């Protein structure tokens, strides 16, 4: 059943264009996620953590194309156009299994989902034995691990660990929250990266291959609206844009919620036209509100019970209408064990929208209260994607209830334990982002959220935070008076987010620690932070490692350091800063009176940069730690720093790991240690020191106290 025009060929349009994954190293404790783009043929390519990968986990947000990617892979194999590229084995059998449809073990699923209905038992066993004997030539695809109940995860973990078919190749797809449960069992972790702007243009062009004017209109509209551009990174959203454009010719949504609202309106209009019913008015959702609320109740119960399909008996009095609307698909032939007709939502995101519609209707009718929603942990577990839709729908129909809901959640959030509190915090950002912008509602909600927030520490590390989220967070910081430490590292924050934070924190007087490590703020983002450092008088720690700020960003921050009166710790590690950036930082250190901890590891500052830093160390009376690991300073740089140590009386920690320092640089440092009486830690590991340098160090330790 394919009620949307894009359902049948979506896979093939998408598969032709979108065959990129971002390879992410398996998450080790404290490890940094590093990645690069790979092609479909490279999902079993060897990498530094596994020489011969057997299992690959593909993670991604809803609608990113995880299932489509797998279908493209299976389709290519089925028609004999399997990509090899030297990394993808030549498979004799590919088994595509939908996780949500597994009622028993793996063998029962293969029988139920893939084999002919009337297959002879002997033939079936012969097929199973072939799989067992030829495991290295078998690819098993388990699609949608996030769509199964928690109670079934141990069964899937057994398969993924290889306890059932240890030599079989395996691909598993899941949303992030489900993937994290099995990551440790997989050889390779991959993430669907999303559409680039070019991908989106190509998809739109193919969709409207006979209506070039509509393709041009949609591409231009997305190109000039940043919100639409951000949404178009999700392949499913791009496909939905095409449908909306086709029906409304130029009217485009402002949020994900509004996009789904327009899709529902489209489908209901087409339903009425098909039934030759009068198409009067524009709000078909209101017209069919009773039926949609019933469908929403089914959707909500299914999500809470980890079921994405349901029996037709649950349609109740609406059995004749709901299947015809076009939001449901009939399960093909049903199950052998349960031959009754069953239905499922076309995509889990549609089920989540309908569940949100049901909840919002109940909130508006006061059948449930905002405080009941606020204390329900389901909304940060099974319903994490539902609550933002609730806010989007509510904000368009009842602003007052939306405001009360934000206040209720914030009051509850203040009482939660750390882990739950941080998860609620992240969900609130998503919720406010979905609200209608009429009457500046998102800004008002953000400021209400900030003013009521009583937390001192928040961590949003690895929480898929991007610029639109940070804009909301920044508005909250403008009115907050309690938050002291904010950690938002390992996300996708860019220049826009950095600008918003800098603006907010110029007036905020509570935040002490800001961790922006491993984001994408780049040089322009670092320049934006200079305004923060020039005007803010309370921030003591700014951490921006792994942000590629380059020399331009270092120069800007250095300029701000000259007049900053509060910062004590600055981490600029791994930012591609060269000796020009190190030189300007050294100049700032000479006149800065508060900085005690400077981290520049992983930058190629060279001996010239080290020399200028050494000059600064000679006159600076505040610095206690300087980390320069991996800075390529060599013997010349080490010798310059050694001269500085002879007169410096405050430095306690000097990190020179992995710097190509040989015996001459080591000998100079050893001589400095004989007269320096402040240094407590000197890291010279992974250099080029021989016996001669080691002897010089040992002799210096005789007099160093």
XYZ file of C-alpha atoms in Angstrom:
705
model
C 0.000 0.000 0.000
C 1.709 3.228 -1.111
C -0.515 6.292 -0.457
C 2.322 8.804 -0.990
C 3.688 9.167 -4.544
C 7.265 8.979 -3.288
C 6.893 5.695 -1.396
C 7.509 3.363 -4.337
C 10.530 5.015 -5.896
C 11.953 6.872 -2.889
C 14.449 4.083 -2.237
C 15.815 4.208 -5.751
C 16.037 8.017 -5.985
C 17.739 8.099 -2.611
C 19.953 5.110 -3.271
C 21.310 6.616 -6.492
C 22.270 9.832 -4.710
C 22.835 9.049 -1.106
C 25.331 6.294 -0.434
C 27.584 7.949 2.122
C 28.178 7.022 5.718
C 30.416 8.692 8.250
C 32.680 6.123 9.893
C 32.913 6.717 13.622
C 35.418 4.940 15.831
C 33.833 2.681 18.414
C 33.143 4.728 21.528
C 35.858 3.959 24.046
C 35.860 5.480 27.505
C 36.886 9.082 27.018
C 37.684 8.440 23.361
C 37.097 10.984 20.634
C 34.765 10.153 17.777
C 36.737 10.509 14.577
C 35.343 9.777 11.177
C 35.405 10.074 7.438
C 32.994 9.437 4.594
C 32.875 5.939 3.160
C 31.008 4.374 0.255
C 28.574 1.499 0.420
C 31.300 -0.968 -0.499
C 33.452 0.044 2.496
C 31.193 -0.936 5.375
C 33.437 -3.946 6.104
C 36.716 -2.157 5.414
C 39.470 -2.728 7.994
C 40.287 0.122 10.395
C 42.571 0.745 13.339
C 40.262 -0.954 15.832
C 39.441 -4.039 13.768
C 41.470 -5.600 10.968
C 38.687 -7.861 9.662
C 35.281 -6.388 10.568
C 32.397 -8.854 10.529
C 29.617 -6.715 12.005
C 28.689 -3.106 11.238
C 26.226 -1.001 13.220
C 24.617 1.846 11.241
C 23.123 4.554 13.457
C 21.157 7.645 12.516
C 18.306 9.964 13.440
C 14.744 9.208 12.293
C 14.302 9.535 8.535
C 18.018 9.733 7.756
C 17.818 6.757 5.387
C 19.088 3.795 7.408
C 16.503 1.417 5.959
C 16.869 2.905 2.487
C 20.617 2.417 2.633
C 20.130 -1.256 3.448
C 17.487 -1.704 0.766
C 19.866 -0.230 -1.784
C 22.552 -2.662 -0.640
C 20.193 -5.656 -0.868
C 18.687 -4.500 -4.169
C 22.161 -4.150 -5.711
C 22.986 -7.707 -4.681
C 19.642 -9.051 -5.953
C 20.068 -7.624 -9.465
C 23.732 -8.567 -9.671
C 25.099 -5.037 -9.334
C 26.671 -5.427 -5.939
C 29.452 -2.925 -5.306
C 32.688 -4.666 -4.462
C 35.484 -2.118 -4.326
C 37.742 -4.694 -2.736
C 36.040 -4.410 0.680
C 32.573 -5.957 0.308
C 32.647 -9.770 0.142
C 30.811 -11.581 -2.639
C 27.751 -12.951 -0.863
C 25.808 -16.039 -1.927
C 22.880 -15.167 0.320
C 21.610 -11.846 1.704
C 18.923 -12.023 4.404
C 16.986 -8.784 5.035
C 15.132 -9.041 8.358
C 12.837 -6.397 9.871
C 13.535 -6.477 13.595
C 10.071 -5.329 14.591
C 8.489 -8.301 12.782
C 10.558 -10.944 14.584
C 8.152 -12.939 16.717
C 10.502 -15.803 17.560
C 14.167 -16.594 17.005
C 16.214 -15.777 13.885
C 15.299 -19.007 12.069
C 11.604 -18.362 12.655
C 12.058 -14.801 11.316
C 13.750 -16.060 8.124
C 10.901 -18.518 7.640
C 8.197 -15.948 8.409
C 9.594 -12.965 6.466
C 11.559 -14.447 3.561
C 10.518 -17.973 2.604
C 7.482 -18.912 0.453
C 4.312 -19.752 2.383
C 3.998 -23.325 1.190
C 7.654 -24.364 1.369
C 8.296 -28.000 2.208
C 9.828 -28.588 5.665
C 12.648 -30.641 4.174
C 13.487 -27.873 1.678
C 13.403 -25.301 4.438
C 15.833 -27.302 6.584
C 18.089 -27.783 3.556
C 18.180 -23.994 3.119
C 18.960 -23.453 6.807
C 21.795 -25.979 6.648
C 23.227 -24.205 3.612
C 23.350 -20.985 5.643
C 25.084 -22.753 8.533
C 27.711 -24.328 6.236
C 28.394 -21.165 4.199
C 28.333 -18.463 6.870
C 31.233 -16.455 5.431
C 29.211 -16.041 2.226
C 26.061 -14.858 4.054
C 25.095 -11.263 4.841
C 22.434 -10.792 7.508
C 20.782 -7.366 7.634
C 18.846 -6.590 10.836
C 16.908 -3.404 10.153
C 15.362 -1.243 12.881
C 16.790 -2.438 16.189
C 15.205 0.625 17.817
C 11.776 -0.739 16.879
C 11.904 -3.758 19.199
C 11.073 -3.942 22.874
C 13.814 -3.783 25.498
C 12.962 -7.327 26.559
C 14.012 -8.624 23.123
C 17.391 -6.848 23.025
C 19.271 -9.773 24.679
C 18.175 -12.034 21.789
C 19.544 -9.554 19.238
C 22.719 -9.068 21.280
C 23.315 -12.832 20.990
C 23.063 -12.609 17.190
C 25.275 -9.507 17.026
C 27.926 -11.110 19.243
C 28.079 -14.026 16.793
C 26.879 -16.734 19.147
C 24.402 -18.016 16.567
C 26.235 -17.580 13.243
C 29.787 -16.593 14.256
C 31.218 -16.318 10.722
C 28.234 -14.588 9.125
C 28.560 -10.927 8.056
C 26.125 -8.621 9.791
C 24.657 -5.136 9.262
C 22.422 -3.661 11.985
C 20.522 -0.351 11.815
C 19.233 1.607 14.798
C 18.570 5.040 16.164
C 21.317 6.241 18.515
C 19.495 5.409 21.743
C 19.105 1.747 20.724
C 22.511 1.477 19.058
C 24.330 2.433 22.243
C 23.017 -0.793 23.810
C 24.929 -3.009 21.347
C 27.868 -0.869 20.184
C 30.372 -2.822 22.243
C 29.500 -6.004 20.322
C 30.042 -4.497 16.846
C 33.324 -4.312 14.950
C 32.475 -1.057 13.162
C 30.212 1.836 14.109
C 28.822 3.925 11.254
C 26.525 6.916 11.217
C 24.253 8.045 8.413
C 25.500 11.560 7.874
C 22.537 13.133 6.094
C 22.040 15.024 2.837
C 24.529 17.625 1.708
C 23.052 20.618 -0.093
C 24.034 18.982 -3.373
C 22.351 15.687 -2.372
C 19.114 17.542 -1.595
C 19.242 19.403 -4.940
C 19.826 16.167 -6.827
C 16.965 14.416 -5.068
C 14.550 17.288 -5.721
C 15.577 17.424 -9.380
C 14.937 13.683 -9.802
C 11.613 13.883 -7.964
C 10.344 16.690 -10.217
C 11.943 15.369 -13.418
C 8.848 16.356 -15.438
C 8.144 19.619 -13.562
C 11.387 21.569 -13.580
C 9.681 24.780 -12.420
C 8.661 23.181 -9.112
C 12.151 21.773 -8.600
C 13.630 25.232 -9.147
C 11.113 26.839 -6.762
C 11.805 24.348 -3.983
C 15.600 24.483 -4.377
C 15.549 28.298 -4.268
C 13.271 28.316 -1.213
C 15.519 25.920 0.711
C 18.647 27.811 -0.351
C 17.507 31.133 1.120
C 16.009 29.789 4.374
C 18.492 28.382 6.891
C 15.791 26.525 8.823
C 14.630 24.714 5.710
C 18.251 24.012 4.763
C 18.890 22.410 8.163
C 15.741 20.313 7.846
C 16.663 19.227 4.303
C 19.751 17.474 5.710
C 17.273 14.744 6.692
C 16.428 12.727 3.526
C 12.886 11.950 4.663
C 12.242 15.660 5.257
C 13.492 16.439 1.741
C 11.073 13.879 0.315
C 8.246 15.411 2.347
C 9.224 18.889 1.125
C 8.711 17.609 -2.403
C 5.231 16.371 -1.576
C 4.275 19.640 0.140
C 5.674 21.637 -2.770
C 3.691 19.516 -5.188
C 0.439 20.132 -3.342
C 0.902 23.713 -2.090
C 3.278 25.113 -4.744
C 5.433 27.457 -2.684
C 4.099 27.190 0.895
C 6.797 25.715 3.101
C 6.853 24.707 6.774
C 8.896 26.405 9.506
C 9.495 23.328 11.642
C 9.443 19.553 11.566
C 6.026 19.570 13.259
C 4.560 21.904 10.670
C 6.018 19.754 7.904
C 4.124 16.732 9.223
C 0.978 18.823 9.723
C 1.112 19.836 6.065
C 1.682 16.219 5.018
C -1.361 15.099 7.009
C -3.401 17.885 5.412
C -2.195 16.771 1.965
C -3.122 13.151 2.562
C -6.575 14.020 3.924
C -7.272 16.338 0.985
C -6.330 13.556 -1.443
C -8.549 11.151 0.490
C -11.546 13.467 0.095
C -10.841 13.979 -3.584
C -10.551 10.228 -4.130
C -13.883 9.703 -2.380
C -15.355 12.563 -4.447
C -16.239 14.420 -1.255
C -16.500 18.229 -1.266
C -13.135 19.793 -0.385
C -14.361 22.753 1.656
C -12.141 24.673 4.058
C -8.456 24.107 4.713
C -8.222 22.466 8.151
C -8.854 18.809 7.365
C -7.122 17.801 10.609
C -9.865 19.569 12.552
C -12.554 18.053 10.314
C -11.281 14.519 10.950
C -10.145 15.248 14.504
C -12.094 12.385 16.122
C -10.670 9.761 13.776
C -7.111 11.124 14.030
C -7.282 11.263 17.822
C -8.300 7.591 17.837
C -5.376 6.772 15.546
C -3.133 8.807 17.862
C -4.237 6.744 20.844
C -3.255 3.574 18.976
C 0.073 5.175 18.050
C 0.828 6.164 21.653
C -0.029 2.739 23.075
C 2.134 1.102 20.430
C 5.138 3.272 21.307
C 4.706 2.616 25.025
C 4.441 -1.129 24.419
C 7.242 -1.220 21.817
C 4.828 -2.262 19.054
C 4.814 -0.599 15.650
C 2.054 -2.736 14.164
C -1.400 -3.492 15.475
C -4.461 -5.631 14.818
C -7.328 -4.191 12.762
C -9.683 -4.713 15.726
C -8.009 -1.696 17.408
C -9.450 0.566 14.713
C -12.810 0.169 16.424
C -15.645 2.198 14.903
C -13.242 3.810 12.419
C -12.317 0.574 10.653
C -13.864 1.746 7.404
C -12.106 5.147 7.289
C -8.649 5.022 8.885
C -7.042 2.472 6.514
C -8.231 4.539 3.546
C -6.681 7.797 4.754
C -3.218 6.620 3.699
C -1.223 6.801 6.940
C -1.097 3.044 7.410
C 0.367 0.169 5.466
C -1.092 -3.322 5.470
C 1.430 -5.891 6.630
C 1.957 -8.034 3.492
C 0.016 -11.248 3.986
C 0.356 -10.983 7.757
C 2.328 -13.502 9.771
C 2.108 -17.254 9.266
C 1.410 -17.556 12.960
C -1.077 -14.673 12.967
C -2.834 -14.538 9.593
C -5.242 -11.746 10.624
C -4.850 -8.410 8.887
C -2.523 -6.073 10.722
C -1.533 -2.472 10.114
C 1.583 -0.404 10.706
C 2.477 3.266 10.345
C 4.459 4.094 7.210
C 7.374 5.341 9.301
C 8.023 5.507 13.020
C 8.136 9.308 12.830
C 4.497 9.312 11.628
C 3.520 7.151 14.585
C 5.273 9.649 16.861
C 3.428 12.593 15.287
C 0.039 10.920 15.721
C 0.864 10.064 19.340
C 1.738 13.741 19.857
C -1.534 14.827 18.237
C -3.438 12.608 20.667
C -1.561 13.998 23.678
C -1.932 17.617 22.581
C -5.688 17.177 22.095
C -5.926 15.751 25.610
C -3.840 18.613 27.056
C -5.989 21.261 25.362
C -9.165 19.533 26.579
C -7.626 19.348 30.107
C -8.052 15.563 30.116
C -4.449 15.429 31.329
C -2.420 18.172 33.018
C 1.027 19.557 32.077
C 2.362 18.381 35.448
C 1.407 14.781 34.568
C 3.527 15.026 31.419
C 6.402 16.644 33.322
C 6.799 13.793 35.803
C 6.424 11.002 33.223
C 9.853 9.505 32.480
C 8.437 7.932 29.295
C 9.084 11.264 27.588
C 12.842 10.861 27.920
C 12.686 7.161 27.140
C 10.112 5.677 24.736
C 8.586 9.059 23.792
C 11.671 11.253 23.401
C 10.733 12.085 19.793
C 7.047 12.589 20.656
C 7.261 15.519 23.081
C 8.758 18.000 20.560
C 5.825 17.228 18.244
C 3.472 17.883 21.192
C 5.006 21.330 21.661
C 4.824 22.080 17.942
C 1.127 21.182 17.762
C 0.263 22.894 21.076
C 2.046 26.142 20.217
C -0.130 26.533 17.109
C -3.368 25.932 18.996
C -2.899 26.965 22.627
C 0.080 29.138 23.650
C -1.045 29.287 27.263
C -0.855 25.501 27.686
C 2.546 25.479 25.962
C 3.942 28.017 28.462
C 2.538 26.074 31.417
C 4.059 22.851 30.056
C 7.548 24.405 29.808
C 7.282 25.727 33.348
C 6.047 22.369 34.678
C 8.871 20.437 33.004
C 11.480 22.928 34.258
C 10.218 22.694 37.837
C 10.353 18.909 37.649
C 13.760 18.953 35.943
C 15.243 20.887 38.874
C 14.421 17.992 41.190
C 15.862 15.198 39.043
C 19.152 13.338 39.450
C 22.058 14.229 37.163
C 21.599 11.788 34.263
C 17.824 12.194 33.999
C 18.136 15.956 34.451
C 20.542 16.309 31.510
C 18.301 14.172 29.293
C 15.275 16.334 30.168
C 17.336 19.446 29.462
C 18.138 18.180 25.948
C 14.492 17.312 25.272
C 13.368 20.807 26.339
C 15.664 22.371 23.718
C 14.089 20.144 21.044
C 10.605 21.075 22.256
C 11.118 24.835 22.162
C 12.728 24.543 18.721
C 9.469 23.069 17.355
C 7.237 25.906 18.569
C 5.557 28.381 16.241
C 7.492 31.622 15.970
C 4.396 33.814 16.063
C 4.502 36.351 18.913
C 8.184 35.409 19.429
C 7.042 32.351 21.414
C 10.334 30.328 21.256
C 12.248 33.282 22.748
C 9.695 33.719 25.524
C 9.740 30.010 26.326
C 13.551 29.936 26.330
C 13.719 32.804 28.786
C 11.058 31.260 31.023
C 13.078 28.045 30.960
C 16.269 29.887 31.894
C 14.759 31.969 34.676
C 13.167 28.941 36.371
C 16.224 26.696 35.982
C 17.989 26.100 39.300
C 20.819 23.818 38.173
C 24.531 24.539 38.639
C 25.913 21.903 36.240
C 24.615 20.665 32.861
C 26.288 18.227 30.483
C 25.067 17.833 26.893
C 28.122 15.955 25.643
C 27.463 13.739 22.600
C 23.823 14.883 22.506
C 23.597 15.848 18.808
C 23.397 19.525 19.755
C 23.577 21.888 16.753
C 23.282 25.641 16.167
C 19.453 25.943 16.419
C 19.611 24.186 19.818
C 22.360 26.535 20.997
C 20.351 29.598 19.947
C 17.595 28.448 22.319
C 20.129 27.605 25.025
C 21.677 31.069 24.669
C 18.305 32.742 25.213
C 17.873 30.677 28.373
C 21.310 31.755 29.632
C 20.298 35.409 29.355
C 17.811 34.988 32.199
C 19.502 32.213 34.197
C 21.324 33.032 37.439
C 22.377 29.594 38.732
C 24.239 27.633 36.047
C 27.985 27.540 36.742
C 29.270 24.783 34.453
C 28.052 23.976 30.908
C 29.579 21.099 28.924
C 28.478 20.845 25.277
C 31.453 19.068 23.731
C 31.307 16.387 20.988
C 28.423 18.018 19.120
C 27.883 19.935 15.862
C 27.993 23.546 17.061
C 29.189 26.003 14.434
C 29.700 29.720 14.035
C 26.026 30.607 14.587
C 25.990 28.774 17.914
C 29.236 30.416 19.019
C 27.847 33.862 18.176
C 24.653 33.185 20.146
C 26.584 31.953 23.193
C 28.971 34.901 23.109
C 26.087 37.362 23.004
C 24.234 35.647 25.845
C 27.242 35.325 28.129
C 28.211 38.965 27.892
C 25.294 39.639 30.252
C 25.292 36.323 32.165
C 27.085 36.551 35.502
C 26.807 32.987 36.820
C 28.588 30.698 34.320
C 32.165 29.797 35.277
C 33.000 26.878 32.937
C 32.151 26.566 29.226
C 33.300 23.408 27.418
C 32.877 23.615 23.626
C 35.389 20.903 22.741
C 35.066 18.876 19.535
C 32.582 21.024 17.664
C 32.795 23.039 14.439
C 33.117 26.652 15.534
C 36.164 27.274 13.268
C 37.926 30.625 13.057
C 34.809 32.837 12.709
C 33.231 31.146 15.741
C 36.376 31.748 17.786
C 36.315 35.388 16.710
C 32.762 35.641 18.032
C 33.929 34.391 21.427
C 36.294 37.354 21.752
C 33.362 39.625 22.587
C 32.522 37.258 25.425
C 36.068 37.362 26.832
C 36.272 41.143 26.538
C 33.046 41.894 28.406
C 32.324 38.881 30.650
C 33.969 39.092 34.077
C 32.921 35.752 35.602
C 33.930 32.990 33.139
C 37.050 31.236 34.474
C 37.403 28.254 32.095
C 36.962 28.222 28.301
C 37.631 24.902 26.574
C 37.538 24.826 22.751
C 39.810 21.917 21.691
C 39.217 20.131 18.355
C 37.437 23.051 16.676
C 39.831 23.918 13.851
C 39.964 27.615 14.792
C 43.302 28.081 12.955
C 45.627 31.058 13.446
C 42.810 33.535 12.782
C 40.819 32.212 15.725
C 43.895 32.150 17.965
C 44.697 35.761 17.004
C 41.191 36.903 17.913
C 41.208 35.114 21.275
C 44.671 36.480 22.019
C 43.407 40.015 21.479
C 40.603 39.367 23.962
C 43.000 37.913 26.542
C 44.820 41.229 26.752
C 41.852 42.816 28.511
C 40.135 39.789 30.090
C 40.162 39.850 33.897
C 38.633 36.474 34.854
C 39.813 33.574 32.662
C 42.192 31.167 34.400
C 42.076 28.182 32.007
C 42.124 28.226 28.193
C 42.228 24.983 26.186
C 43.007 25.429 22.481
C 44.381 21.936 21.843
C 44.173 20.371 18.357
C 43.031 23.456 16.481
C 45.557 23.624 13.633
C 47.219 26.650 15.179
C 50.681 27.384 13.775
C 53.519 29.558 15.007
C 51.744 32.821 13.957
C 48.827 32.020 16.275
C 51.180 30.928 19.053
C 53.084 34.181 18.661
C 50.002 36.371 19.170
C 48.933 34.244 22.142
C 52.395 34.709 23.648
C 52.033 38.469 23.283
C 48.702 38.359 25.114
C 50.130 36.223 27.932
C 52.746 38.858 28.646
C 50.092 41.309 29.793
C 47.321 38.950 30.984
C 47.093 38.757 34.756
C 44.676 35.875 35.387
C 45.500 32.910 33.101
C 47.096 29.996 34.981
C 46.431 27.054 32.608
C 47.142 27.215 28.856
C 46.743 24.102 26.670
C 48.037 24.139 23.097
C 48.721 20.434 22.514
C 48.206 19.046 19.030
C 49.034 22.318 17.268
C 52.063 22.726 15.013
C 53.520 25.791 16.736
C 57.108 24.764 15.869
C 60.295 26.073 17.449
C 59.422 29.662 16.463
C 56.100 29.517 18.321
C 57.796 27.873 21.308
C 60.400 30.627 21.369
C 57.765 33.384 21.633
C 55.902 31.414 24.323
C 59.163 31.058 26.216
C 59.614 34.852 26.167
C 56.127 35.200 27.638
C 56.842 32.620 30.355
C 59.847 34.641 31.472
C 57.709 37.685 32.307
C 54.365 36.070 33.226
C 53.995 35.500 36.959
C 50.646 33.642 36.884
C 50.941 30.630 34.561
C 51.113 27.313 36.391
C 50.516 24.907 33.473
C 51.436 24.893 29.784
C 50.727 21.822 27.642
C 52.435 21.756 24.234
C 52.308 18.045 23.339
C 52.644 17.262 19.634
C 53.752 20.786 18.821
C 56.842 19.961 16.693
C 58.990 22.301 18.788
C 62.164 20.152 18.500
C 65.448 20.847 20.297
C 65.393 24.554 19.485
C 61.955 25.057 21.047
C 62.899 22.981 24.093
C 66.073 25.050 24.549
C 64.047 28.309 24.442
C 61.656 26.982 27.100
C 64.614 25.825 29.198
C 65.972 29.382 29.279
C 62.567 30.621 30.437
C 62.474 28.054 33.247
C 65.703 29.416 34.691
C 63.972 32.630 35.740
C 60.298 31.593 35.986
C 59.110 31.047 39.570
C 55.448 29.995 39.091
C 55.186 27.275 36.401
C 54.409 23.877 37.938
C 53.471 21.699 34.922
C 55.114 21.666 31.477
C 53.861 19.092 28.938
C 56.244 18.437 26.023
C 55.080 14.961 24.981
C 55.745 13.928 21.329
C 57.767 16.942 20.199
C 60.816 15.482 18.410
C 63.029 16.626 21.284
C 66.467 15.005 21.263
C 69.465 15.059 23.577
C 70.453 18.696 23.070
C 66.994 19.988 24.014
C 66.849 17.547 26.928
C 70.264 18.649 28.176
C 69.126 22.293 28.115
C 65.990 21.394 30.110
C 68.110 19.414 32.558
C 70.330 22.428 33.157
C 67.259 24.555 33.833
C 65.973 22.042 36.378
C 69.125 22.483 38.435
C 68.141 26.054 39.300
C 64.334 26.028 38.867
C 62.463 25.397 42.112
C 58.824 25.678 41.008
C 58.283 22.994 38.332
C 56.607 19.865 39.736
C 55.831 17.932 36.518
C 57.749 17.704 33.246
C 56.407 15.376 30.526
C 59.030 14.387 27.953
C 57.476 11.074 26.858
C 57.489 9.968 23.197
C 60.476 12.102 22.197
C 63.933 11.169 20.852
C 65.962 11.059 24.048
C 68.916 8.641 24.206
C 71.160 7.594 27.098
C 73.018 10.908 26.912
C 69.872 12.975 27.478
C 68.615 10.607 30.167
C 71.943 10.925 32.014
C 71.687 14.728 31.924
C 68.177 14.545 33.393
C 69.225 12.133 36.132
C 72.118 14.386 37.151
C 69.829 17.425 37.328
C 67.460 15.593 39.659
C 70.242 15.287 42.222
C 70.047 19.013 42.905
C 66.388 19.680 41.980
C 64.096 19.723 45.023
